[in-house]
CSV table of C-alpha atoms and ligand atoms in Angstrom, one decimal:
chain,number,residue,atom,x,y,z
A,169,UNK,CA,85.1,76.4,118.0
A,170,UNK,CA,86.9,73.6,116.3
A,171,UNK,CA,90.5,74.4,116.5
A,172,UNK,CA,93.4,72.2,115.7
A,173,UNK,CA,96.9,72.6,114.5
A,174,UNK,CA,97.9,70.4,111.7
A,175,UNK,CA,101.5,69.6,112.1
A,176,UNK,CA,102.2,68.5,108.6
A,177,UNK,CA,105.7,67.2,108.0
A,178,UNK,CA,107.3,68.2,104.7
A,179,UNK,CA,106.6,66.0,101.7
A,180,UNK,CA,103.1,65.2,102.9
A,181,UNK,CA,100.1,66.4,101.0
A,182,UNK,CA,99.2,70.0,101.3
A,183,UNK,CA,96.3,71.1,103.4
A,184,UNK,CA,93.7,68.4,102.6
A,185,UNK,CA,90.3,69.0,101.1
A,186,UNK,CA,88.3,71.1,103.5
A,187,UNK,CA,84.8,72.4,103.4
A,188,UNK,CA,84.7,76.2,103.4
A,189,UNK,CA,81.2,77.6,103.2
A,190,UNK,CA,80.2,74.6,101.0
A,191,UNK,CA,83.3,75.0,98.8
A,192,UNK,CA,85.8,72.2,98.8
A,193,UNK,CA,89.5,72.9,98.3
A,194,UNK,CA,91.5,70.3,96.5
A,195,UNK,CA,95.2,70.2,96.6
A,196,UNK,CA,97.9,68.2,94.9
A,197,UNK,CA,100.6,66.3,96.8
A,198,UNK,CA,103.6,68.4,97.8
A,199,UNK,CA,106.6,68.1,95.6
A,200,UNK,CA,109.4,65.9,96.9
A,201,UNK,CA,111.7,67.9,99.1
A,202,UNK,CA,114.7,69.1,97.1
A,203,UNK,CA,118.1,68.1,98.1
A,204,UNK,CA,118.6,71.8,99.0
A,205,UNK,CA,117.6,71.1,102.6
A,206,UNK,CA,120.3,68.5,102.9
A,207,UNK,CA,123.0,70.6,101.2
A,208,UNK,CA,124.7,72.6,103.8
A,209,UNK,CA,127.0,75.6,103.2
A,210,UNK,CA,130.5,74.8,104.3
A,211,UNK,CA,131.2,78.5,104.7
A,212,UNK,CA,133.3,79.5,107.7
A,213,UNK,CA,131.6,80.7,110.8
A,214,UNK,CA,132.0,84.3,109.7
A,215,UNK,CA,128.8,86.1,109.1
A,216,UNK,CA,127.7,85.3,105.6
A,217,UNK,CA,126.5,88.2,103.4
A,218,UNK,CA,122.8,88.2,102.6
A,219,UNK,CA,122.0,87.3,99.0
A,220,UNK,CA,120.3,89.6,96.6
A,221,UNK,CA,116.6,88.7,96.5
A,222,UNK,CA,115.5,88.3,92.9
A,223,UNK,CA,112.8,90.8,92.1
A,224,UNK,CA,111.7,88.5,89.3
A,225,UNK,CA,111.2,85.7,91.7
A,226,UNK,CA,109.2,87.9,94.1
A,227,UNK,CA,107.0,89.1,91.2
A,228,UNK,CA,106.5,85.5,90.1
A,229,UNK,CA,104.9,84.8,93.4
A,230,UNK,CA,102.7,87.9,93.0
A,231,UNK,CA,101.6,86.6,89.6
A,232,UNK,CA,100.6,83.3,91.3
A,233,UNK,CA,98.6,85.2,93.9
A,234,UNK,CA,97.0,87.2,91.1
A,235,UNK,CA,96.1,84.0,89.2
A,236,UNK,CA,94.7,82.4,92.4
A,237,UNK,CA,92.5,85.4,93.0
A,238,UNK,CA,91.3,85.4,89.4
A,239,UNK,CA,90.4,81.7,89.7
A,240,UNK,CA,88.6,82.1,93.0
A,241,UNK,CA,86.1,84.9,92.8
A,242,UNK,CA,88.6,87.8,92.5
A,243,UNK,CA,90.0,87.7,96.0
A,244,UNK,CA,92.2,85.9,98.5
A,245,UNK,CA,90.1,86.8,101.6
A,246,UNK,CA,89.7,85.0,104.8
A,247,UNK,CA,87.4,82.0,104.6
A,248,UNK,CA,87.2,82.1,100.8
A,249,UNK,CA,88.8,79.5,98.5
A,250,UNK,CA,91.4,82.0,97.3
A,251,UNK,CA,92.9,82.2,100.7
A,252,UNK,CA,93.3,78.5,101.1
A,253,UNK,CA,94.7,78.3,97.6
A,254,UNK,CA,97.3,81.0,98.6
A,255,UNK,CA,98.2,78.9,101.7
A,256,UNK,CA,98.7,75.8,99.6
A,257,UNK,CA,100.9,77.7,97.1
A,258,UNK,CA,103.2,79.0,99.7
A,259,UNK,CA,103.3,75.8,101.6
A,260,UNK,CA,104.1,73.8,98.5
A,261,UNK,CA,107.2,76.0,97.8
A,262,UNK,CA,108.4,75.7,101.4
A,263,UNK,CA,107.9,71.9,101.7
A,264,UNK,CA,109.9,71.5,98.4
A,265,UNK,CA,112.7,73.7,99.9
A,266,UNK,CA,113.1,71.6,103.1
A,267,UNK,CA,111.2,73.6,105.6
A,268,UNK,CA,109.1,72.0,108.4
A,269,UNK,CA,105.7,73.5,107.8
A,270,UNK,CA,102.6,73.4,109.9
A,271,UNK,CA,99.1,74.8,109.3
A,272,UNK,CA,97.2,76.2,112.3
A,273,UNK,CA,93.4,76.4,112.0
A,274,UNK,CA,91.2,79.0,113.7
A,275,UNK,CA,87.7,80.2,113.1
A,276,UNK,CA,86.6,83.8,112.6
A,277,UNK,CA,83.3,85.1,111.5
A,278,UNK,CA,82.0,81.6,111.1
A,279,UNK,CA,84.6,80.7,108.6
A,280,UNK,CA,87.8,78.6,108.9
A,281,UNK,CA,91.1,80.5,108.8
A,282,UNK,CA,94.7,79.2,108.5
A,283,UNK,CA,98.1,80.4,109.7
A,284,UNK,CA,101.1,78.8,107.9
A,285,UNK,CA,104.3,78.4,109.9
A,286,UNK,CA,107.6,77.3,108.5
A,287,UNK,CA,110.7,76.4,110.5
A,288,UNK,CA,114.1,76.2,108.9
A,289,UNK,CA,115.7,73.1,110.6
A,290,UNK,CA,118.7,74.0,112.8
A,291,UNK,CA,119.9,76.9,114.8
A,292,UNK,CA,119.5,77.5,118.6
A,293,UNK,CA,115.9,76.5,119.4
A,294,UNK,CA,116.1,78.9,122.4
A,295,UNK,CA,116.8,81.9,120.2
A,296,UNK,CA,114.2,82.2,117.4
A,297,UNK,CA,114.1,85.0,114.8
A,298,UNK,CA,110.7,85.1,113.1
A,299,UNK,CA,109.6,87.0,110.0
A,300,UNK,CA,106.0,87.2,108.8
A,301,UNK,CA,103.3,88.7,106.6
A,302,UNK,CA,99.6,88.4,106.4
A,303,UNK,CA,98.5,86.4,103.4
A,304,UNK,CA,94.8,87.3,103.3
A,305,UNK,CA,93.4,90.1,101.1
A,306,UNK,CA,90.2,92.1,101.6
A,307,UNK,CA,87.2,90.8,99.7
A,308,UNK,CA,87.3,93.7,97.1
A,309,UNK,CA,90.4,92.5,95.3
A,310,UNK,CA,93.4,90.3,94.9
A,311,UNK,CA,95.5,92.1,97.5
A,312,UNK,CA,98.7,92.1,95.6
A,313,UNK,CA,100.3,95.0,97.5
A,314,UNK,CA,98.2,94.4,100.6
A,315,UNK,CA,99.6,91.9,101.3
A,316,UNK,CA,100.9,89.8,98.5
A,317,UNK,CA,104.0,92.0,98.5
A,318,UNK,CA,105.0,91.1,102.1
A,319,UNK,CA,103.9,87.5,101.7
A,320,UNK,CA,106.0,87.0,98.5
A,321,UNK,CA,109.1,88.8,99.8
A,322,UNK,CA,109.1,86.7,103.0
A,323,UNK,CA,108.6,83.6,100.9
A,324,UNK,CA,111.4,84.4,98.6
A,325,UNK,CA,113.7,85.2,101.5
A,326,UNK,CA,112.9,81.8,103.1
A,327,UNK,CA,113.7,80.1,99.8
A,328,UNK,CA,117.0,82.0,99.6
A,329,UNK,CA,117.8,80.6,103.1
A,330,UNK,CA,117.2,77.2,101.7
A,331,UNK,CA,119.2,77.8,98.5
A,332,UNK,CA,122.1,79.0,100.6
A,333,UNK,CA,121.9,76.0,102.8
A,334,UNK,CA,122.2,78.5,105.6
A,335,UNK,CA,123.2,77.3,109.0
A,336,UNK,CA,122.2,80.3,111.2
A,337,UNK,CA,123.2,80.6,114.8
A,338,UNK,CA,119.6,81.3,115.7
A,339,UNK,CA,116.6,79.3,114.7
A,340,UNK,CA,114.6,80.9,111.8
A,341,UNK,CA,110.8,80.7,111.6
A,342,UNK,CA,108.5,82.3,109.0
A,343,UNK,CA,104.8,82.9,109.3
A,344,UNK,CA,101.9,83.7,106.9
A,345,UNK,CA,98.9,85.0,108.8
A,346,UNK,CA,95.2,84.6,108.1
A,347,UNK,CA,92.4,87.1,108.7
A,348,UNK,CA,94.6,90.1,109.4
A,349,UNK,CA,92.1,92.2,107.6
A,350,UNK,CA,89.4,91.1,110.1
A,351,UNK,CA,91.6,92.5,112.9
A,352,UNK,CA,94.9,90.7,113.2
A,353,UNK,CA,92.9,87.5,114.0
A,354,UNK,CA,95.3,84.9,112.8
A,355,UNK,CA,98.5,86.4,114.3
A,356,UNK,CA,96.7,87.1,117.6
A,357,UNK,CA,95.5,83.4,117.6
A,358,UNK,CA,99.1,82.2,117.0
A,359,UNK,CA,100.7,84.6,119.6
A,360,UNK,CA,98.1,84.1,122.3
A,361,UNK,CA,98.2,80.4,122.0
A,362,UNK,CA,102.0,80.3,122.1
A,363,UNK,CA,103.0,78.7,125.4
A,364,UNK,CA,104.9,81.2,127.6
A,365,UNK,CA,108.1,79.1,127.3
A,366,UNK,CA,107.9,79.4,123.5
A,367,UNK,CA,107.2,83.1,123.7
A,368,UNK,CA,110.4,83.6,125.7
A,369,UNK,CA,112.4,82.0,122.9
A,370,UNK,CA,111.3,84.6,120.4
A,371,UNK,CA,114.2,87.1,120.0
A,372,UNK,CA,112.2,89.1,117.6
A,373,UNK,CA,109.4,89.2,115.1
A,374,UNK,CA,109.7,91.1,111.8
A,375,UNK,CA,106.5,92.2,110.0
A,376,UNK,CA,106.1,93.1,106.4
A,377,UNK,CA,102.7,94.4,105.4
A,378,UNK,CA,102.5,96.5,102.2
A,379,UNK,CA,106.1,96.9,100.9
A,380,UNK,CA,105.5,97.6,97.2
A,381,UNK,CA,103.1,100.6,97.3
A,382,UNK,CA,102.9,102.4,93.9
A,383,UNK,CA,103.7,105.9,95.4
A,384,UNK,CA,106.1,104.4,97.9
A,385,UNK,CA,107.6,105.8,101.0
A,386,UNK,CA,110.3,104.0,103.0
A,387,UNK,CA,109.0,103.6,106.6
A,388,UNK,CA,110.8,101.6,109.3
A,389,UNK,CA,109.0,100.5,112.5
A,390,UNK,CA,110.5,102.0,115.6
A,391,UNK,CA,109.3,99.6,118.2
A,392,UNK,CA,112.6,97.9,118.9
A,393,UNK,CA,115.8,99.9,118.6
A,394,UNK,CA,118.1,97.1,117.5
A,395,UNK,CA,115.7,95.8,114.8
A,396,UNK,CA,115.0,99.4,113.7
A,397,UNK,CA,118.7,100.1,113.4
A,398,UNK,CA,119.3,96.9,111.3
A,399,UNK,CA,116.8,98.2,108.7
A,400,UNK,CA,118.1,101.8,108.9
A,401,UNK,CA,121.7,100.5,108.3
A,402,UNK,CA,120.5,98.6,105.2
A,403,UNK,CA,118.7,101.6,103.7
A,404,UNK,CA,121.6,104.0,104.6
A,405,UNK,CA,123.8,101.7,102.6
A,406,UNK,CA,121.5,102.2,99.6
A,407,UNK,CA,121.5,105.9,100.1
A,408,UNK,CA,117.7,105.8,100.7
A,409,UNK,CA,116.4,108.0,103.5
A,410,UNK,CA,113.8,106.4,105.8
A,411,UNK,CA,111.2,107.7,108.1
A,412,UNK,CA,109.7,106.2,111.2
A,413,UNK,CA,106.4,104.3,110.5
A,414,UNK,CA,103.6,106.2,112.3
A,415,UNK,CA,100.5,105.3,110.3
A,416,UNK,CA,100.1,101.8,111.7
A,417,UNK,CA,101.0,101.5,115.4
A,418,UNK,CA,99.0,98.4,116.2
A,419,UNK,CA,97.5,98.2,112.7
A,420,UNK,CA,99.3,95.1,111.6
A,421,UNK,CA,100.4,91.7,112.8
A,422,UNK,CA,103.5,92.9,114.7
A,423,UNK,CA,101.0,94.2,117.3
A,424,UNK,CA,100.0,90.6,118.2
A,425,UNK,CA,103.7,89.9,119.1
A,426,UNK,CA,104.2,93.2,120.9
A,427,UNK,CA,101.2,92.2,123.1
A,428,UNK,CA,103.1,89.1,124.3
A,429,UNK,CA,106.3,91.0,124.9
A,430,UNK,CA,108.3,90.0,121.8
A,431,UNK,CA,110.5,92.7,120.3
A,432,UNK,CA,109.2,93.7,116.9
A,433,UNK,CA,110.1,95.6,113.8
A,434,UNK,CA,109.3,95.8,110.1
A,435,UNK,CA,109.0,97.8,106.9
A,436,UNK,CA,106.1,99.6,105.2
A,437,UNK,CA,105.7,101.6,102.0
A,438,UNK,CA,102.5,103.4,102.9
A,439,UNK,CA,98.7,103.0,102.5
A,440,UNK,CA,96.0,105.6,102.3
A,441,UNK,CA,97.9,108.6,103.7
A,442,UNK,CA,99.1,111.3,101.3
A,443,UNK,CA,102.7,111.8,100.3
A,444,UNK,CA,104.0,115.3,101.2
A,445,UNK,CA,106.2,117.5,98.9
A,446,UNK,CA,109.1,116.9,101.2
A,447,UNK,CA,108.7,113.2,100.9
A,448,UNK,CA,108.3,113.3,97.1
A,449,UNK,CA,111.6,115.3,97.1
A,450,UNK,CA,113.5,112.5,98.8
A,451,UNK,CA,111.7,109.5,97.5
A,452,UNK,CA,110.3,110.5,94.2
A,453,UNK,CA,106.7,109.8,93.3
A,454,UNK,CA,103.8,112.2,93.5
A,455,UNK,CA,103.1,114.6,96.3
A,456,UNK,CA,99.5,115.1,97.2
A,457,UNK,CA,98.6,111.5,96.3
A,458,UNK,CA,98.2,108.5,98.5
A,459,UNK,CA,101.2,106.2,99.0
A,460,UNK,CA,98.9,103.4,97.7
A,461,UNK,CA,95.8,104.8,95.8
A,462,UNK,CA,94.6,101.2,95.4
A,463,UNK,CA,94.6,100.4,99.2
A,464,UNK,CA,91.8,97.9,99.8
A,465,UNK,CA,90.5,98.4,96.3
A,466,UNK,CA,90.0,96.2,93.3
A,467,UNK,CA,92.9,98.0,91.6
A,468,UNK,CA,95.4,96.4,94.1
A,469,UNK,CA,96.8,94.3,91.3
A,470,UNK,CA,100.2,93.5,89.9
A,471,UNK,CA,100.0,96.7,87.8
A,472,UNK,CA,100.0,98.7,91.0
A,473,UNK,CA,103.3,97.5,92.4
A,474,UNK,CA,106.4,99.7,92.6
A,475,UNK,CA,109.2,97.4,91.5
A,476,UNK,CA,112.0,99.5,93.0
A,477,UNK,CA,110.3,99.6,96.4
A,478,UNK,CA,109.5,95.9,96.3
A,479,UNK,CA,113.0,95.0,95.4
A,480,UNK,CA,114.6,97.3,98.0
A,481,UNK,CA,112.4,96.0,100.7
A,482,UNK,CA,112.8,92.3,99.7
A,483,UNK,CA,116.6,92.8,99.9
A,484,UNK,CA,116.2,94.5,103.3
A,485,UNK,CA,114.3,91.5,104.6
A,486,UNK,CA,117.1,89.2,103.6
A,487,UNK,CA,119.7,91.5,105.1
A,488,UNK,CA,117.8,91.6,108.4
A,489,UNK,CA,117.4,87.8,108.5
A,490,UNK,CA,121.1,87.3,107.9
A,491,UNK,CA,122.1,90.0,110.3
A,492,UNK,CA,119.8,89.0,113.2
A,493,UNK,CA,119.8,85.3,112.6
A,494,UNK,CA,123.4,84.4,112.0
B,626,LIG,N1,96.6,97.4,108.5
B,626,LIG,C1,97.2,97.2,107.2
B,626,LIG,C2,97.6,98.4,106.5
B,626,LIG,C3,98.3,99.4,107.3
B,626,LIG,C4,97.9,100.6,107.6
B,626,LIG,N2,98.9,101.2,108.4
B,626,LIG,C5,99.9,100.3,108.5
B,626,LIG,C6,101.2,100.4,109.2
B,626,LIG,C7,102.0,99.3,109.2
B,626,LIG,C8,101.7,98.2,108.5
B,626,LIG,C9,100.4,98.1,107.8
B,626,LIG,C10,99.6,99.1,107.9
B,626,LIG,C11,96.2,96.4,106.3
B,626,LIG,O1,95.3,97.0,105.9
B,626,LIG,O2,96.5,95.2,106.1
B,627,LIG,CA1,117.0,92.4,94.9
B,628,LIG,ZN1,94.6,95.7,104.4
B,629,LIG,ZN1,97.9,94.5,105.1
């Protein structure tokens, strides 16, 4: 199994041309790093308020993922050209914003997969707060809610950190995982290959997988009380009731971090389960229908996104990063 981790400093070319099942990916050089990374907020040490995450910006990333899928056989699945193109898109934005990015390769099902890791320079290296989302789709479609939504919201939050010139107390790290749909393969590879000394530095991992479901619910992971409370506090401030996430224990990338003893949390708006009448009463939407009727289907497109849910969850991610990281 040929495995290597490409530690690619910012401003270098994106992931270079690679053979994937006979298909070659070609990439353009990364844009020059913006001055944003050098500009530092001179705000006092007091905790800075998290910014509002622009829904329009998050949706612009979803449009890019949609275009990538359309140009690459209709999907962004592991081992297909649409996945690597998605990695290169996200990496290009992060390199331009001053992040230190690295691409970790692994192989699954005879095809090469990639994790993208982005570190925001600064903060206590012994206290790392990480947020992540799987970037791959299933083969049947573009995977805009599953999981373009989480990928785009985490990306936009990282870009907001850069725009703010944030100087967090803790070190911030972001991850986009490959091959989640094959069984959390990318995140397990990352977590299981993290040296024990590095594992001990991870204060928490926040996972975002499906946060814009058309018939949305508002579910909070209950694995770590402090992380759970952070999200609950945010939604309480919006006047939005939440429920504990029960559909997915172990069914997304947070499980890879739980397995190595890292506190985890996250948000979810629902997949194939049916919304009850009581849930429709408090959240709106349609009782008796799935939270996401396009789960793992070709109709998982930009047309199937609930803007309100995507916006609220994107803002909740930023709130949690600012709360837990600064
Ligand atoms: N495994 C995810 C979908 C999923 C199902 N239940 C949960 C709970 C929490 C997060 C995600 C999920 C996928 O298909 O990618
Ligand atoms: Ca917002
Ligand atoms: Zn899925
Ligand atoms: Zn998913």
